[in-house]
Tab-separated table of C-alpha atoms in Angstrom:
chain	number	residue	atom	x	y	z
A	1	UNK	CA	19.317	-1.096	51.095
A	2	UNK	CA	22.380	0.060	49.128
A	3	UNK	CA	19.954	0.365	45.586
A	4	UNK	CA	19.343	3.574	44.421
A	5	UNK	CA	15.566	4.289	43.176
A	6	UNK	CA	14.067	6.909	41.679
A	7	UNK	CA	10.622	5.242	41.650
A	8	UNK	CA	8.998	3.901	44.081
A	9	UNK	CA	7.231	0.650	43.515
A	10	UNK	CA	5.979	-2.534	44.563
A	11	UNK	CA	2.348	-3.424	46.375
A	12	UNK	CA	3.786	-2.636	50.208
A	13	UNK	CA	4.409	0.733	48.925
A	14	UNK	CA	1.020	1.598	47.579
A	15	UNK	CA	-0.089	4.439	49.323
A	16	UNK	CA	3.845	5.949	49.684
A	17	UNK	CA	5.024	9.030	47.159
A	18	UNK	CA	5.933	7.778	43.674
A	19	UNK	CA	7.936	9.532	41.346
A	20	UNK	CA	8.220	8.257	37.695
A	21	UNK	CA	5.404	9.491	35.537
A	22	UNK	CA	3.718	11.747	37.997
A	23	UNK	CA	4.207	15.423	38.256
A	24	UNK	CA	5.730	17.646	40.595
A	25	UNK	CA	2.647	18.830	41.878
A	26	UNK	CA	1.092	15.139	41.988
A	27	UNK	CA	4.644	14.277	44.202
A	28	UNK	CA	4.122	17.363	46.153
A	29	UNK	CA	0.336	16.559	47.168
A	30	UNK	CA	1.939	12.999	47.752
A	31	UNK	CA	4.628	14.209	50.199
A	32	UNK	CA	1.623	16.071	52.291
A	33	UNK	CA	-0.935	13.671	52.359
A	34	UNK	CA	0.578	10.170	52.462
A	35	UNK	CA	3.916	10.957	54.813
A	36	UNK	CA	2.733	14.197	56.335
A	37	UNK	CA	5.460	16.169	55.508
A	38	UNK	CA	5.605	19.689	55.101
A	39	UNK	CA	6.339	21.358	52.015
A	40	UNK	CA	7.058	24.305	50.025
A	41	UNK	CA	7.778	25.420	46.232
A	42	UNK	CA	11.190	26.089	45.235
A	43	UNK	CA	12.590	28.043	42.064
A	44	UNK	CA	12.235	25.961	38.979
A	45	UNK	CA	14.073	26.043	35.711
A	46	UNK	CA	13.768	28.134	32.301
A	47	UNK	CA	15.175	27.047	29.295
A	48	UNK	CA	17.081	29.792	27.047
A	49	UNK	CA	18.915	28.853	24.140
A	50	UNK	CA	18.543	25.243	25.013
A	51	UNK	CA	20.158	25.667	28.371
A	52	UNK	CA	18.459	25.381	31.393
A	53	UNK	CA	18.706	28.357	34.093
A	54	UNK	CA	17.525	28.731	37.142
A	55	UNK	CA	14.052	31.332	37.376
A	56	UNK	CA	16.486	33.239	39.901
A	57	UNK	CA	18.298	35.008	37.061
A	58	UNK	CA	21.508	34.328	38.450
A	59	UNK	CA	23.566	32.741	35.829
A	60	UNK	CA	26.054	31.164	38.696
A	61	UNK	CA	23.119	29.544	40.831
A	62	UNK	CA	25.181	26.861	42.621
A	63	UNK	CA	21.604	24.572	43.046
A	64	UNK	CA	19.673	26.021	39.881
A	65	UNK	CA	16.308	25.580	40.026
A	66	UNK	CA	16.521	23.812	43.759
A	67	UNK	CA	16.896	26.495	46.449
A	68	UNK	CA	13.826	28.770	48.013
A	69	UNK	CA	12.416	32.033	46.058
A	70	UNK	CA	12.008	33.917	48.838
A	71	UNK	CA	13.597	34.617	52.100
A	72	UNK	CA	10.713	34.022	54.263
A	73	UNK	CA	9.956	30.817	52.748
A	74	UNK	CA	9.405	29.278	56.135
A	75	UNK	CA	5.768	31.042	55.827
A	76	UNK	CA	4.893	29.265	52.494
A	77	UNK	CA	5.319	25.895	53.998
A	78	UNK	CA	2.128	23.700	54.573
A	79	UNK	CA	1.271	20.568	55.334
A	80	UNK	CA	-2.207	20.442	53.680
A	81	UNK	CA	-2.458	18.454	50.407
A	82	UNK	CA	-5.070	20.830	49.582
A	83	UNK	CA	-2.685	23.960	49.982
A	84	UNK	CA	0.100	22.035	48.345
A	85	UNK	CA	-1.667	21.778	44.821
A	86	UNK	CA	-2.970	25.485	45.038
A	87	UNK	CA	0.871	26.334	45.164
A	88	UNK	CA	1.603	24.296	42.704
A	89	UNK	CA	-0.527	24.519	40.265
A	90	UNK	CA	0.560	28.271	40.390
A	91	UNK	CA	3.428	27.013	39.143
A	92	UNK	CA	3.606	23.830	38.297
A	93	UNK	CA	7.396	23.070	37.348
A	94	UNK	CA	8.613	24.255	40.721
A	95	UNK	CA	10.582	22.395	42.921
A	96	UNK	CA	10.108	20.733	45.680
A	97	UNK	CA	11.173	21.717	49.071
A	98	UNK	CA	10.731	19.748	52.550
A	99	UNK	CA	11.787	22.119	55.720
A	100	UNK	CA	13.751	20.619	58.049
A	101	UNK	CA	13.408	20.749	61.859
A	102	UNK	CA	9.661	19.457	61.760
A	103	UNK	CA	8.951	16.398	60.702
A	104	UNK	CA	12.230	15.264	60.392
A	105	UNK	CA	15.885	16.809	60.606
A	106	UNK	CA	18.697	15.698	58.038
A	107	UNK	CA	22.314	14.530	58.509
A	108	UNK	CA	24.014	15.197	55.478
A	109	UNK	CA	27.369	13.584	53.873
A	110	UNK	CA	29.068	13.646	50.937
A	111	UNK	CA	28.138	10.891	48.221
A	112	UNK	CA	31.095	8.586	48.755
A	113	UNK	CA	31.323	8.527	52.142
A	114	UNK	CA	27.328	7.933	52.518
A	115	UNK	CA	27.458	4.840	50.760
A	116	UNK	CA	30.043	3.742	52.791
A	117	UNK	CA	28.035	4.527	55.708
A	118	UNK	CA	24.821	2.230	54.460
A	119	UNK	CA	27.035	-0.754	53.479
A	120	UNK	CA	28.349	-0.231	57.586
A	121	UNK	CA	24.601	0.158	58.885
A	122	UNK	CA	23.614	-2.681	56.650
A	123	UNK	CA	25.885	-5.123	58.021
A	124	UNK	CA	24.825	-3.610	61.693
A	125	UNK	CA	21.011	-4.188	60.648
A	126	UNK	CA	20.336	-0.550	61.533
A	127	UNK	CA	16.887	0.698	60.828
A	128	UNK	CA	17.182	3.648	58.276
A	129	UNK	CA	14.650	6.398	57.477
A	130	UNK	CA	14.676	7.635	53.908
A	131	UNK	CA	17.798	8.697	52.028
A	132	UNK	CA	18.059	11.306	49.448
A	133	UNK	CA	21.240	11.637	47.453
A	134	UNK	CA	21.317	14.600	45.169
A	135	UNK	CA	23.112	15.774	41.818
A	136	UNK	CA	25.548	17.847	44.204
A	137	UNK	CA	26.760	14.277	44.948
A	138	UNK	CA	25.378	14.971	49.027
A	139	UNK	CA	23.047	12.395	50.521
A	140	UNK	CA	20.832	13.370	53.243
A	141	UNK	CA	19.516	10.514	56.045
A	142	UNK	CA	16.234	11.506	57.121
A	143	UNK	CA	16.279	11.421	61.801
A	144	UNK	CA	13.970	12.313	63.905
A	145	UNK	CA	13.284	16.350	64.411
A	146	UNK	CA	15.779	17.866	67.228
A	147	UNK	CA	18.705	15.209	66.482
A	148	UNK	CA	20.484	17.835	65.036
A	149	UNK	CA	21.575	20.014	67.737
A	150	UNK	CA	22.608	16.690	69.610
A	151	UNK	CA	24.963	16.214	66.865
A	152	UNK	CA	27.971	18.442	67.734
A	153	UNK	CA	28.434	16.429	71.033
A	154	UNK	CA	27.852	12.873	69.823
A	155	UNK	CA	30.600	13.647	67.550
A	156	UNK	CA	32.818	15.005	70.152
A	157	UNK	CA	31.759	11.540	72.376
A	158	UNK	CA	32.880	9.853	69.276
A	159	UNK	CA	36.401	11.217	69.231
A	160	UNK	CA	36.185	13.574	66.080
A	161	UNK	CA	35.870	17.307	65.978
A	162	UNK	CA	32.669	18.160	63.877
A	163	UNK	CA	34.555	20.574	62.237
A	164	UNK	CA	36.977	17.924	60.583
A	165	UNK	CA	33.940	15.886	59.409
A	166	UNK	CA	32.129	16.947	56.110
A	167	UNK	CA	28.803	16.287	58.136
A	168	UNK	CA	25.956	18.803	58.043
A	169	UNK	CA	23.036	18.221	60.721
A	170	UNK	CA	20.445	20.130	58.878
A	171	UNK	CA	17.427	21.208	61.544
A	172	UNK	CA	15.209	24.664	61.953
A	173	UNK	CA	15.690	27.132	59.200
A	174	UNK	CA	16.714	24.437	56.945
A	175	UNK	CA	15.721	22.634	53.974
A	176	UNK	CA	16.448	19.081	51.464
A	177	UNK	CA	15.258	19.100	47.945
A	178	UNK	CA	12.868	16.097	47.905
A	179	UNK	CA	12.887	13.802	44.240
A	180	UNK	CA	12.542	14.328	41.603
A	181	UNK	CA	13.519	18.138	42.029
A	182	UNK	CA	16.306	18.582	39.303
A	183	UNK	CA	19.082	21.097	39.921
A	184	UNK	CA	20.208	22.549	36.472
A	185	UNK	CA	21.420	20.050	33.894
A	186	UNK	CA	22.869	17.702	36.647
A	187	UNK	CA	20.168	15.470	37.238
A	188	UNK	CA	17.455	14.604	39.543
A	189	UNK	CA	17.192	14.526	43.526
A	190	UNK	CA	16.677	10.655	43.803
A	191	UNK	CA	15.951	7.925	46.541
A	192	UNK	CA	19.013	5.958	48.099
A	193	UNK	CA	16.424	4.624	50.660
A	194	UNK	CA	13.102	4.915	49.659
A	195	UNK	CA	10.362	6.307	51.828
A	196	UNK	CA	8.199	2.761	52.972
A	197	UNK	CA	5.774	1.972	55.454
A	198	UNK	CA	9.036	0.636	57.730
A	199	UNK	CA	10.254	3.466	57.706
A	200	UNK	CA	7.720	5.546	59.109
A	201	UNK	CA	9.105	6.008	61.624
A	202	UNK	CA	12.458	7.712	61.819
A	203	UNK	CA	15.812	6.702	63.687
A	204	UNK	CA	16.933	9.143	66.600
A	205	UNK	CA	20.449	10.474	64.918
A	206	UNK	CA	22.132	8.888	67.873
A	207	UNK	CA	21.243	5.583	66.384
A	208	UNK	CA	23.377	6.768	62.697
A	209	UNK	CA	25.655	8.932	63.708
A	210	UNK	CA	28.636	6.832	64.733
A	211	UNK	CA	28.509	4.934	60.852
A	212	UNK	CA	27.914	8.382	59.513
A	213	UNK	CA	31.172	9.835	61.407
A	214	UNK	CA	33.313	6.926	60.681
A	215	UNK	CA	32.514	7.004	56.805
A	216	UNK	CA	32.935	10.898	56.969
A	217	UNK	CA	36.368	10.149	58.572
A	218	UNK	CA	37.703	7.557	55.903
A	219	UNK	CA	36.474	9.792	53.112
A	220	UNK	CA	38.933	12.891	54.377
């Protein structure tokens, strides 16, 4: 559980999003057809100089090349393969976006304290849904849609007050950067717990949320 891939591999995993080799558009298509997730193109990045930028033009992009292009990106999502490689193929180096709140909402932790977390479900034989963890050192557990707003008071059940805990519950009007988006020179959006057919189907974030607070609360 605790291995980081970037790839996905192996025979069980056949028909499941792979990453190295295959382009963004190729992943994209993947994301749509094979886990029916929605998605959407992101900004991508421009080299100048031998430096990479973000297409945003701002210079001080804090995700460059990872973040949405417009405001009313919600429209652009879709969950058709078919409309996925029309949008990409307008541009094919953009990144790729997965809104939250439909498919799937995210609960979202700093590095450290999420691999703390997945030793803790490990030894409690949870059953985990994928696990992103980004070059902004954040990983994000994939839950069902609507566990976010039910997050604020299973914290508070828990003893902790959300707002001490570095613990984002991502949901409606939200969005993860999905591998292998890259964000600027920092690397690659990988998998911490790759997308598989036992994973289909997601935890409720009731079932993660106690390891999640308890890592989030050692790593203060």
């Amino acid at each position: 559980m605790l291995c980081v891939e970037e790839t996905i591999v192996g025979p069980e995993t056949a028909q499941i999003p792979k990453q190295r080799g295959e382009s963004l558009l190729e992943t994209a298509v993947r994301y749509a057809e094979e886990r029916h997730w929605d998605v959407f193109p992101g900004t991508w990045l421009e080299a100048h100089d031998g430096v990479q930028y973000c297409c945003c033009g701002n210079t001080g992009c804090p995700a460059p090349g990872a973040h949405p292009r417009h405001a009313d990106w919600a429209a652009q999502t879709t969950g058709s393969a078919t409309v996925a490689r029309r949008l990409w193929q307008t541009q094919p180096t953009s990144s790729i976006l997965l809104p939250t709140g439909r498919t799937f909402d995210s609960l979202s932790v700093p590095e450290s304290a999420g691999f703390l977390a997945l030793a803790r479900m490990e030894r409690m034989e949870l059953s985990l849904g994928p696990v992103t963890l980004s070059p902004d050192r954040r990983m994000h557990f994939f839950v069902l849609p609507g566990g976010s707003v039910k997050v604020p008071d299973l914290v508070r059940g828990l003893g902790w007050a959300l707002g001490s805990l570095d613990l984002l519950a991502l949901g409606e009007g939200s969005y993860v950067a999905a591998p292998p988006t890259r964000f600027g020179s920092s690397g690659a959006v990988q998998w911490a717990c790759r997308p598989t057919p036992a994973n289909r189907w997601l935890p409720d974030a009731e079932e993660l949320i106690s390891s999640l607070a308890y890592a989030c609360g050692r790593d203060r």
